[in-house]
Coordinates of C-alpha atoms in Angstrom, one line a residue:
M1 CA -13.7 3.6 -45.1
A2 CA -16.7 6.2 -46.5
N3 CA -20.5 6.1 -47.4
H4 CA -20.9 8.8 -50.2
N5 CA -23.4 9.2 -52.2
I6 CA -21.4 7.7 -55.2
S7 CA -23.5 6.6 -58.0
G8 CA -23.1 10.8 -58.4
L9 CA -20.2 11.1 -59.4
A10 CA -20.0 7.3 -61.0
S11 CA -22.5 8.6 -63.5
S12 CA -21.0 11.5 -64.3
L13 CA -18.2 9.7 -65.2
A14 CA -19.9 7.3 -67.3
A15 CA -21.6 10.2 -69.2
H16 CA -18.5 11.9 -70.3
G17 CA -16.7 8.8 -71.8
L18 CA -14.4 8.0 -68.1
L19 CA -16.2 5.3 -67.4
S20 CA -17.7 2.8 -69.3
N21 CA -21.4 1.5 -69.2
D22 CA -20.5 -2.1 -68.2
K23 CA -18.2 -1.2 -65.3
L24 CA -20.3 1.0 -64.2
S25 CA -22.1 -1.7 -61.3
Q26 CA -18.9 -3.6 -60.9
I27 CA -16.9 -0.3 -59.8
T28 CA -19.1 1.0 -57.7
T29 CA -20.1 -2.3 -55.8
S30 CA -16.7 -3.4 -55.5
A31 CA -16.0 0.4 -54.1
A32 CA -18.4 -0.1 -51.2
S33 CA -17.6 -3.7 -50.4
E34 CA -14.1 -2.7 -49.7
N35 CA -15.7 0.6 -47.4
K36 CA -13.7 2.7 -49.8
A37 CA -14.4 6.0 -51.1
L38 CA -15.1 5.8 -54.9
T39 CA -12.4 8.3 -55.8
A40 CA -10.1 6.3 -53.9
Y41 CA -11.2 3.0 -55.6
L42 CA -10.9 4.5 -58.9
V43 CA -7.3 5.7 -58.5
D44 CA -6.1 3.1 -56.6
N45 CA -7.3 0.2 -59.4
D46 CA -6.0 3.2 -62.5
Y47 CA -8.8 3.7 -63.8
I48 CA -8.1 7.4 -63.8
T49 CA -5.5 9.4 -62.7
S50 CA -5.9 11.8 -59.8
L51 CA -5.3 14.4 -61.7
A52 CA -7.5 13.6 -64.2
L53 CA -10.3 12.8 -61.9
A54 CA -9.5 16.3 -60.3
E55 CA -10.1 18.1 -63.5
F56 CA -13.0 16.6 -64.8
C57 CA -14.3 17.3 -60.9
E58 CA -13.6 21.3 -61.2
A59 CA -15.1 21.4 -65.0
E60 CA -18.0 19.7 -64.1
Y61 CA -18.9 21.0 -60.9
G62 CA -17.5 24.2 -61.2
I63 CA -15.6 23.7 -57.6
P64 CA -12.1 25.8 -57.3
L65 CA -9.1 23.3 -57.0
L66 CA -6.7 23.2 -54.4
D67 CA -3.1 23.6 -55.3
N68 CA -0.5 21.5 -53.5
E69 CA 1.0 24.6 -52.3
S70 CA -1.9 26.6 -51.1
L71 CA -3.0 24.0 -48.2
D72 CA -0.4 24.3 -45.2
L73 CA -1.6 21.2 -43.0
T74 CA -0.3 23.4 -39.7
D75 CA -2.5 25.9 -40.1
I76 CA -5.5 23.6 -40.0
P77 CA -7.9 24.7 -36.6
E78 CA -7.4 21.7 -34.2
K79 CA -10.8 21.5 -33.0
F80 CA -11.8 20.8 -36.6
I81 CA -9.7 17.7 -36.5
N82 CA -12.2 14.8 -35.9
Q83 CA -11.2 11.6 -37.0
K84 CA -14.7 9.7 -37.1
L85 CA -15.6 12.3 -39.5
I86 CA -12.8 12.7 -41.6
E87 CA -12.8 8.5 -42.2
K88 CA -16.5 8.3 -42.9
H89 CA -16.6 10.6 -45.5
H90 CA -12.8 10.5 -46.9
A91 CA -13.0 14.3 -46.5
L92 CA -10.9 17.3 -44.8
P93 CA -11.5 20.3 -42.9
V94 CA -9.0 22.6 -44.0
Y95 CA -10.1 26.6 -42.9
V96 CA -12.2 28.9 -41.8
Q97 CA -13.2 31.9 -43.8
H98 CA -15.5 34.4 -42.9
K99 CA -17.8 31.7 -40.6
T100 CA -17.8 29.3 -43.1
L101 CA -15.8 25.6 -42.7
Y102 CA -14.2 25.1 -46.2
I103 CA -14.0 21.0 -46.8
A104 CA -11.3 19.2 -49.0
M105 CA -12.7 16.7 -51.0
S106 CA -12.0 14.5 -53.9
D107 CA -15.8 13.8 -54.2
P108 CA -18.0 17.4 -55.2
T109 CA -20.8 14.8 -55.0
N110 CA -20.6 13.8 -51.4
V111 CA -23.2 16.3 -50.2
A112 CA -23.4 14.1 -46.9
A113 CA -19.9 14.9 -45.6
L114 CA -20.9 19.1 -45.7
E115 CA -23.8 18.3 -44.2
D116 CA -22.3 16.4 -41.1
F117 CA -19.1 18.4 -40.9
G118 CA -21.6 21.8 -40.6
F119 CA -24.1 19.6 -37.9
S120 CA -21.5 18.9 -35.8
F121 CA -19.3 22.3 -35.5
G122 CA -22.6 24.5 -36.0
M123 CA -20.9 26.2 -39.4
H124 CA -22.2 26.9 -42.7
T125 CA -19.5 24.5 -45.0
E126 CA -18.6 24.9 -48.1
A127 CA -16.7 22.5 -50.4
L128 CA -13.0 22.5 -51.7
L129 CA -11.4 20.1 -54.6
I130 CA -8.2 18.5 -54.0
E131 CA -6.4 15.6 -55.6
E132 CA -7.2 12.4 -54.5
T133 CA -3.4 11.5 -54.1
Q134 CA -3.2 14.9 -52.1
L135 CA -6.4 14.0 -50.0
N136 CA -5.3 10.8 -49.0
K137 CA -1.1 12.1 -47.6
A138 CA -3.5 15.3 -46.4
I139 CA -5.5 12.5 -43.9
D140 CA -2.0 10.8 -43.0
F141 CA -0.1 13.6 -41.7
I142 CA -3.3 14.6 -39.6
L143 CA -4.2 11.4 -38.1
E144 CA -1.6 8.6 -38.9
D145 CA 1.5 10.6 -38.5
D146 CA 0.7 12.4 -35.8
V147 CA -0.5 9.3 -33.9
S148 CA 2.9 7.0 -35.3
A149 CA 5.0 10.3 -33.8
L150 CA 3.5 10.6 -30.9
G151 CA 4.9 6.8 -29.7
D152 CA 3.4 3.7 -28.1
M153 CA 2.4 4.6 -24.2
G154 CA 0.7 0.7 -24.2
E155 CA -2.2 -0.2 -23.7
I156 CA -5.2 2.2 -23.5
D157 CA -8.2 1.3 -20.8
D158 CA -11.5 2.9 -21.0
I159 CA -11.8 6.0 -18.7
E160 CA -14.6 8.2 -18.4
V161 CA -13.8 12.3 -18.4
D162 CA -17.1 14.2 -16.2
E163 CA -17.7 17.2 -18.7
S164 CA -21.0 17.4 -17.5
D165 CA -20.0 21.0 -16.1
S166 CA -18.2 22.8 -18.8
R167 CA -18.8 25.0 -21.2
L168 CA -19.7 24.4 -24.3
D169 CA -17.4 25.2 -26.7
E170 CA -16.8 23.9 -30.3
S171 CA -14.0 21.9 -29.7
Q172 CA -16.2 20.0 -27.4
N173 CA -17.9 18.8 -30.3
A174 CA -14.8 17.2 -31.8
D175 CA -15.0 13.4 -31.2
D176 CA -13.6 11.4 -28.3
D177 CA -11.7 9.5 -30.6
T178 CA -9.6 11.6 -32.1
P179 CA -5.7 10.9 -31.7
I180 CA -5.0 13.3 -29.4
V181 CA -8.1 12.4 -27.3
K182 CA -6.6 8.9 -27.2
Y183 CA -2.9 10.1 -26.8
I184 CA -4.3 11.8 -23.7
N185 CA -6.6 9.2 -22.2
S186 CA -3.5 6.5 -22.3
V187 CA -1.3 9.0 -20.9
L188 CA -3.9 9.5 -18.1
I189 CA -4.0 5.7 -17.5
D190 CA -0.3 5.0 -17.7
A191 CA 0.0 7.8 -15.1
V192 CA -2.3 6.1 -12.8
K193 CA -0.4 2.8 -13.2
K194 CA 2.3 3.3 -12.3
G195 CA 1.8 5.3 -9.6
A196 CA 2.9 8.3 -10.6
S197 CA 2.0 11.6 -8.3
D198 CA 2.1 14.7 -10.7
L199 CA 2.4 14.9 -14.8
H200 CA 3.6 17.5 -16.4
F201 CA 3.1 19.1 -19.7
E202 CA 5.9 21.8 -21.1
P203 CA 6.2 23.0 -24.0
Y204 CA 9.4 24.4 -25.5
E205 CA 10.9 25.5 -28.8
K206 CA 11.7 22.7 -30.1
K207 CA 10.7 19.9 -27.7
F208 CA 7.4 19.3 -25.9
R209 CA 8.0 16.7 -23.3
I210 CA 5.9 15.1 -21.2
R211 CA 7.4 14.0 -17.0
F212 CA 5.9 12.1 -14.7
R213 CA 6.9 12.5 -11.2
I214 CA 7.0 8.8 -9.7
D215 CA 8.5 7.9 -5.8
G216 CA 9.0 11.9 -5.6
I217 CA 11.9 11.6 -8.7
L218 CA 10.7 13.3 -12.0
K219 CA 11.0 11.7 -15.2
E220 CA 10.2 12.0 -19.0
V221 CA 7.7 9.3 -20.2
A222 CA 7.4 10.8 -24.1
S223 CA 8.4 13.5 -26.6
P224 CA 5.3 14.3 -28.8
P225 CA 6.1 16.5 -31.7
V226 CA 6.3 20.1 -30.8
N227 CA 3.7 21.1 -33.5
L228 CA 0.9 19.5 -31.5
A229 CA 1.9 21.1 -27.9
N230 CA -1.1 23.6 -28.5
R231 CA -3.6 20.9 -29.0
F232 CA -3.0 19.0 -26.0
S233 CA -3.5 22.2 -23.8
A234 CA -6.3 23.2 -25.0
R235 CA -7.9 19.3 -24.9
L236 CA -6.7 19.5 -21.3
K237 CA -8.1 22.8 -20.8
V238 CA -11.7 21.4 -22.1
M239 CA -11.0 18.6 -19.8
S240 CA -10.4 20.9 -17.0
K241 CA -13.5 23.4 -17.5
L242 CA -11.4 25.9 -18.2
D243 CA -11.3 28.9 -20.9
I244 CA -9.7 27.1 -23.6
A245 CA -9.3 31.2 -25.6
E246 CA -7.2 32.1 -22.4
R247 CA -3.5 31.6 -22.9
R248 CA -2.1 34.7 -21.3
L249 CA -2.9 34.2 -17.7
P250 CA -2.9 31.0 -15.1
Q251 CA -5.5 29.2 -14.5
D252 CA -6.7 26.0 -12.1
G253 CA -8.9 23.4 -12.8
R254 CA -10.2 19.7 -12.1
I255 CA -10.6 16.9 -13.7
K256 CA -12.3 13.7 -12.3
L257 CA -11.7 10.3 -14.0
K258 CA -13.3 7.3 -13.6
V259 CA -10.9 4.7 -14.1
S260 CA -13.7 1.6 -13.0
N261 CA -17.0 1.4 -11.5
K262 CA -15.5 1.5 -7.8
R263 CA -12.8 3.6 -8.4
N264 CA -12.3 7.6 -9.2
I265 CA -9.3 9.8 -9.1
D266 CA -9.5 13.4 -9.0
L267 CA -6.8 15.7 -10.7
R268 CA -6.1 18.9 -10.0
V269 CA -5.2 21.3 -13.0
S270 CA -2.9 24.2 -13.1
T271 CA -1.6 26.1 -16.4
L272 CA 1.2 28.1 -16.5
P273 CA 1.8 30.6 -19.8
T274 CA 5.6 29.9 -20.8
M275 CA 7.4 31.6 -23.7
W276 CA 6.9 28.7 -25.7
G277 CA 3.0 28.1 -25.0
E278 CA 1.2 26.8 -22.0
K279 CA 2.7 24.1 -19.6
I280 CA 0.4 21.9 -18.1
V281 CA 0.5 20.3 -14.3
M282 CA -1.8 17.9 -13.2
R283 CA -1.6 17.0 -9.8
I284 CA -3.0 12.9 -9.0
L285 CA -5.7 13.1 -5.9
D286 CA -6.3 9.5 -5.9
S287 CA -8.3 8.5 -2.6
S288 CA -8.2 5.0 -2.9
A289 CA -4.8 4.7 -3.5
A290 CA -4.0 6.6 0.3
A291 CA -3.0 4.4 3.3
L292 CA -4.2 5.4 5.9
N293 CA -2.9 2.9 8.7
I294 CA -0.6 4.2 10.3
D295 CA 1.4 1.1 10.6
K296 CA 2.6 1.4 6.9
L297 CA 3.9 5.0 7.3
G298 CA 7.0 4.1 8.6
Y299 CA 7.2 5.5 12.2
T300 CA 9.3 3.7 14.3
D301 CA 7.5 2.2 17.4
E302 CA 8.3 5.4 19.3
Q303 CA 7.3 7.8 17.0
K304 CA 3.9 6.0 16.0
E305 CA 3.0 5.7 20.2
K306 CA 3.5 9.6 20.6
Y307 CA 1.1 10.5 17.9
L308 CA -1.5 8.3 19.0
A309 CA -0.8 9.8 22.7
A310 CA -1.3 13.4 20.8
L311 CA -4.7 12.4 19.3
A312 CA -6.1 10.6 22.5
K313 CA -5.8 14.4 24.1
P314 CA -8.9 15.9 24.2
Q315 CA -7.4 19.0 23.6
G316 CA -4.3 20.6 22.0
M317 CA -2.5 21.1 18.5
I318 CA -1.1 18.6 16.5
L319 CA 1.5 20.2 13.7
I320 CA 2.7 18.4 11.0
T321 CA 5.7 19.8 8.9
G322 CA 7.9 19.8 5.4
P323 CA 8.0 20.7 2.1
T324 CA 5.3 20.2 -0.4
G325 CA 4.7 16.4 -1.2
S326 CA 5.9 15.1 1.8
G327 CA 2.9 13.4 2.7
K328 CA 1.8 15.4 5.2
T329 CA -1.9 15.3 3.9
V330 CA -1.7 11.1 4.3
S331 CA -0.3 11.8 7.8
L332 CA -3.0 13.7 8.6
Y333 CA -5.9 11.8 6.9
T334 CA -4.1 9.0 8.8
G335 CA -4.9 10.8 12.2
L336 CA -8.2 11.9 11.6
N337 CA -9.1 8.1 10.1
I338 CA -8.2 6.6 14.0
L339 CA -10.3 10.1 15.7
N340 CA -13.6 9.3 13.1
T341 CA -16.1 8.2 15.6
V342 CA -19.8 8.3 15.5
E343 CA -19.5 10.2 19.0
R344 CA -17.1 12.8 17.4
N345 CA -17.6 16.8 15.0
I346 CA -14.9 16.6 13.1
S347 CA -14.4 19.9 10.3
T348 CA -11.7 20.2 8.0
A349 CA -10.8 23.2 6.0
E350 CA -9.1 22.2 2.7
D351 CA -7.2 23.9 -0.2
P352 CA -8.1 20.9 -1.7
V353 CA -9.4 18.1 -0.1
E354 CA -7.3 16.1 -1.1
I355 CA -9.2 12.4 0.5
N356 CA -12.8 12.3 1.0
L357 CA -13.4 10.6 4.7
T358 CA -17.4 9.6 5.1
G359 CA -18.1 11.0 8.8
V360 CA -15.5 14.2 8.6
N361 CA -17.4 17.2 7.4
Q362 CA -15.1 18.8 4.2
V363 CA -14.5 22.4 3.7
Q364 CA -12.8 23.7 -0.2
I365 CA -11.2 27.1 0.3
N366 CA -12.5 29.5 -1.6
N367 CA -10.0 33.0 -1.5
K368 CA -12.0 34.6 -4.4
A369 CA -15.6 33.6 -2.6
G370 CA -13.9 34.9 0.8
L371 CA -13.8 31.7 2.1
T372 CA -10.1 31.5 3.8
F373 CA -8.5 29.3 6.8
A374 CA -9.2 31.4 9.0
S375 CA -13.1 32.4 8.0
A376 CA -13.8 28.8 8.0
L377 CA -12.1 28.0 11.3
R378 CA -14.2 30.8 12.5
S379 CA -17.3 28.9 11.5
F380 CA -16.0 25.7 12.8
L381 CA -16.5 27.3 16.2
R382 CA -19.9 27.9 16.3
Q383 CA -20.9 24.4 14.9
D384 CA -20.0 22.4 18.4
P385 CA -16.6 20.6 16.9
D386 CA -14.6 18.4 18.8
I387 CA -11.8 18.3 15.9
V388 CA -10.8 20.7 13.8
M389 CA -8.3 20.5 10.9
V390 CA -6.5 23.4 9.0
G391 CA -5.0 22.5 5.7
E392 CA -2.2 25.0 6.3
I393 CA -1.5 27.9 9.0
R394 CA -0.3 30.8 6.5
D395 CA -1.1 33.7 8.5
L396 CA -1.0 35.2 12.1
E397 CA -4.8 35.2 12.0
T398 CA -5.3 31.5 11.5
A399 CA -2.3 30.8 13.9
E400 CA -4.6 32.7 16.9
I401 CA -7.6 30.9 16.2
G402 CA -6.4 27.7 15.5
I403 CA -4.5 28.4 19.1
K404 CA -7.5 29.7 20.5
A405 CA -9.5 26.6 19.8
A406 CA -7.2 24.4 21.0
Q407 CA -6.7 26.5 24.4
T408 CA -10.6 25.6 24.2
G409 CA -11.0 22.1 24.3
H410 CA -10.7 21.1 21.0
L411 CA -7.6 19.2 18.9
V412 CA -6.9 21.2 15.9
L413 CA -4.6 19.1 13.6
S414 CA -2.7 21.5 10.7
T415 CA 0.5 22.4 8.8
L416 CA 3.3 24.2 7.9
H417 CA 5.8 24.3 5.7
T418 CA 9.5 24.5 7.5
N419 CA 12.5 22.2 7.4
S420 CA 12.0 20.5 10.7
A421 CA 9.8 20.3 13.9
A422 CA 12.4 23.0 16.1
E423 CA 11.8 25.6 13.6
T424 CA 8.1 25.1 13.3
L425 CA 7.9 27.3 16.9
T426 CA 10.5 29.8 15.9
R427 CA 8.2 29.9 12.5
L428 CA 4.9 30.8 14.6
L429 CA 6.8 33.1 17.0
N430 CA 8.0 34.9 13.6
M431 CA 4.4 35.1 12.9
G432 CA 4.1 36.5 15.7
V433 CA 2.2 34.2 18.1
P434 CA 2.9 35.1 21.6
A435 CA 5.6 32.4 23.4
F436 CA 3.1 31.8 26.1
N437 CA 0.3 30.4 23.7
I438 CA 2.9 28.6 21.7
A439 CA 4.0 26.7 24.6
S440 CA 0.5 25.8 26.3
S441 CA -1.4 24.8 23.1
V442 CA 0.9 22.7 20.9
S443 CA 1.3 19.0 21.7
L444 CA 2.9 17.6 19.2
I445 CA 5.1 18.5 15.4
I446 CA 5.6 16.1 13.1
A447 CA 8.6 17.0 10.2
Q448 CA 8.6 14.3 7.7
R449 CA 9.9 13.7 4.4
L450 CA 9.7 10.8 1.7
G451 CA 12.3 8.5 0.4
R452 CA 11.5 6.0 -2.0
R453 CA 11.7 2.5 -1.2
L454 CA 14.2 -0.3 -2.7
C455 CA 12.4 -2.9 -4.4
E456 CA 11.7 -5.6 -3.0
E457 CA 12.5 -8.0 -6.1
C458 CA 15.9 -6.6 -7.0
K459 CA 17.9 -4.8 -3.7
A460 CA 21.0 -5.9 -3.1
P461 CA 23.6 -6.1 -0.3
L462 CA 26.0 -3.0 0.0
Q463 CA 29.2 -2.9 1.2
M464 CA 30.9 0.2 2.8
P465 CA 33.8 1.6 5.4
D466 CA 32.9 2.4 8.5
S467 CA 34.5 6.0 7.9
E468 CA 31.9 6.8 5.4
L469 CA 29.5 6.4 7.1
A470 CA 30.2 7.8 10.1
A471 CA 30.0 10.3 7.7
I472 CA 26.6 9.8 7.4
G473 CA 26.0 10.2 10.9
F474 CA 26.0 6.5 11.8
T475 CA 26.8 6.4 15.4
S476 CA 28.8 3.3 16.6
E477 CA 25.9 1.2 17.4
Q478 CA 24.7 1.7 14.6
L479 CA 27.9 0.3 12.4
S480 CA 27.3 -2.9 14.0
E481 CA 23.7 -3.8 12.5
K482 CA 25.5 -2.7 8.6
S483 CA 24.9 -5.9 7.5
N484 CA 21.4 -5.0 6.5
L485 CA 22.3 -2.4 4.1
C486 CA 21.3 -2.7 0.9
Q487 CA 21.3 -0.7 -2.7
P488 CA 19.3 -0.4 -5.5
V489 CA 19.9 -2.1 -8.7
G490 CA 16.9 -2.2 -10.9
C491 CA 14.4 -4.7 -12.6
D492 CA 11.0 -4.8 -14.7
K493 CA 8.9 -4.3 -11.7
C494 CA 10.6 -1.6 -10.4
T495 CA 11.8 2.2 -11.7
D496 CA 15.6 2.2 -11.2
G497 CA 16.1 -0.1 -8.2
Y498 CA 12.4 1.4 -5.8
K499 CA 9.0 0.4 -5.7
G500 CA 7.2 3.2 -3.4
R501 CA 7.7 5.3 -1.0
V502 CA 8.4 5.3 2.8
G503 CA 7.5 8.3 5.6
I504 CA 10.8 9.7 7.3
Y505 CA 9.8 11.4 10.1
E506 CA 11.2 13.6 13.3
V507 CA 8.2 13.5 16.0
M508 CA 8.8 16.4 19.2
E509 CA 6.3 16.2 21.8
M510 CA 6.4 19.5 23.7
S511 CA 7.7 19.3 27.5
D512 CA 8.6 21.8 30.2
Q513 CA 12.1 21.8 29.1
L514 CA 11.2 23.2 25.5
G515 CA 8.2 25.3 26.4
R516 CA 10.6 27.1 28.9
I517 CA 13.2 27.5 25.9
I518 CA 10.6 29.4 24.0
L519 CA 9.2 31.4 26.8
D520 CA 12.9 32.5 26.7
N521 CA 13.1 32.9 22.8
G522 CA 15.0 30.1 22.0
N523 CA 16.1 29.9 18.8
A524 CA 15.3 26.5 16.6
M525 CA 19.3 25.1 17.0
Q526 CA 18.4 25.4 21.0
I527 CA 15.1 23.4 20.6
S528 CA 16.2 20.7 18.2
D529 CA 19.5 19.9 20.6
A530 CA 16.7 19.8 24.1
A531 CA 14.5 17.4 22.1
I532 CA 17.4 15.0 21.2
N533 CA 18.2 14.8 24.7
E534 CA 14.9 14.2 25.4
G535 CA 15.1 10.9 22.8
M536 CA 13.8 12.5 19.7
Y537 CA 15.0 11.0 16.2
T538 CA 16.5 13.6 13.9
L539 CA 15.0 13.0 9.9
R540 CA 18.9 11.9 9.5
Q541 CA 18.7 9.5 12.1
S542 CA 15.0 8.3 11.0
A543 CA 16.2 7.8 7.7
I544 CA 19.5 6.1 8.3
K545 CA 17.3 3.7 10.6
Q546 CA 15.3 2.8 7.2
A547 CA 18.4 2.1 5.5
L548 CA 19.3 -0.4 8.4
N549 CA 16.1 -1.9 7.9
G550 CA 16.9 -2.5 4.4
V551 CA 13.7 0.0 3.3
T552 CA 15.6 2.5 2.0
S553 CA 19.4 3.2 0.5
L554 CA 21.9 5.6 1.7
Q555 CA 21.4 7.6 -1.5
E556 CA 17.5 8.3 -0.3
V557 CA 19.1 8.9 2.8
T558 CA 21.2 11.8 2.0
R559 CA 18.8 12.8 -0.8
I560 CA 16.1 13.8 1.8
T561 CA 17.8 14.7 4.9

């Protein structure tokens, strides 16, 4: 455990008659063979008491002795907790004063400890004496108790964090094997293994919890000690290349993880100051996990044909709408993947770039630098584009440029945040886009949600009265197919009876009839009714179809629609 200059202390003890000369060689050899600090070996084997040893060292070397009440372990600066150094030297940094780092140790001849800690943190170091038994308790509290209190997150796999661009900071000198670093790495790996889309680190007055969003639902996975909250946020901010000293304002950053030779994962990180500390939310952007195969996304045959037909047009605008986390990005990228051929020039403006596609010119929006969706879109139109994708239409300027592009021989794909396909048209009208521009440029609108898939291993048949099914929205024809309805059960291969997600879609083609309603300033209900009469499935009807196929449950049908 330690590699001390043990002969100095041993010789002093022998010279003062506290160790016999004939035992000196045996004790030092035994301590070294057990990889144990001399002080620990002496006290553990009853050669001297912990207090007697400390009092001897205080008198012999003139180093002040810490009393038990003067040491507050919760105040030890978190950035100096370096497990390897602490275990190697059997010493513990306890506080900083006047730019000096004070190291508590029971062996005052351990000059190597002072040199190593000083070199690692770039600071002047001084020794403080502490009783051997007290030092053991302190080290156990800082290292072992923290680790055991954190809980078991399962087997830890190797991951690499790209910190090459990080700001040089004292906390980055801390070794990568400290308990907090190990634990955070295990949390990240566990999130990836479980297919989580988001991680939440949340401090409260008397609790600190970690939650994963798995298949759209948040689940608490761990509750580390609340006094570790600041250490978690400091480590996550270092990994994200954020300012660890700034705790009053929100910050945004990214982490790149290398989980294997062929797989990298990006994490989008957001910090938010709360009453009890900083809440940190991480979005997992895993390009390798995105299924860009249109047959796997959950479209019905009719819906898929409409999407493919719109993608095949040389111009026009395709809009995908839905709340945050509804799978809009994957739907967009699936379309781009189909269009991505050597004959086409494709440019995208995104915030952030979530999936990397070779052959597509992807631009990361930077509002602070003036690179907005509108400015990027204007630049695209000067670069001979065939297809343009705008991550989101947020304002009238972006909408107008996109519509002008769609009217002048370009295929434009984008997203909005609305609840249904019909509401997308009225949202554009409310932004100030003229009705005739909407009617002449928009070719297809897809509203979507993500529902949880039933686990194939444990799902069970469901029996329900026709009256209850009809209240949900089942037609008389669908009631005759209810034998395929299933419900979640739960097993060791899924989460609460669900595993994975499936898209639920409302695909609305622009038609002459819908165009006339828009030109007549019709409302969303009138647009929706006309589209349904032309064969559009609503989100509720699409969800019911997935339930009738045994893909999802009725609970999910009502939850997401």
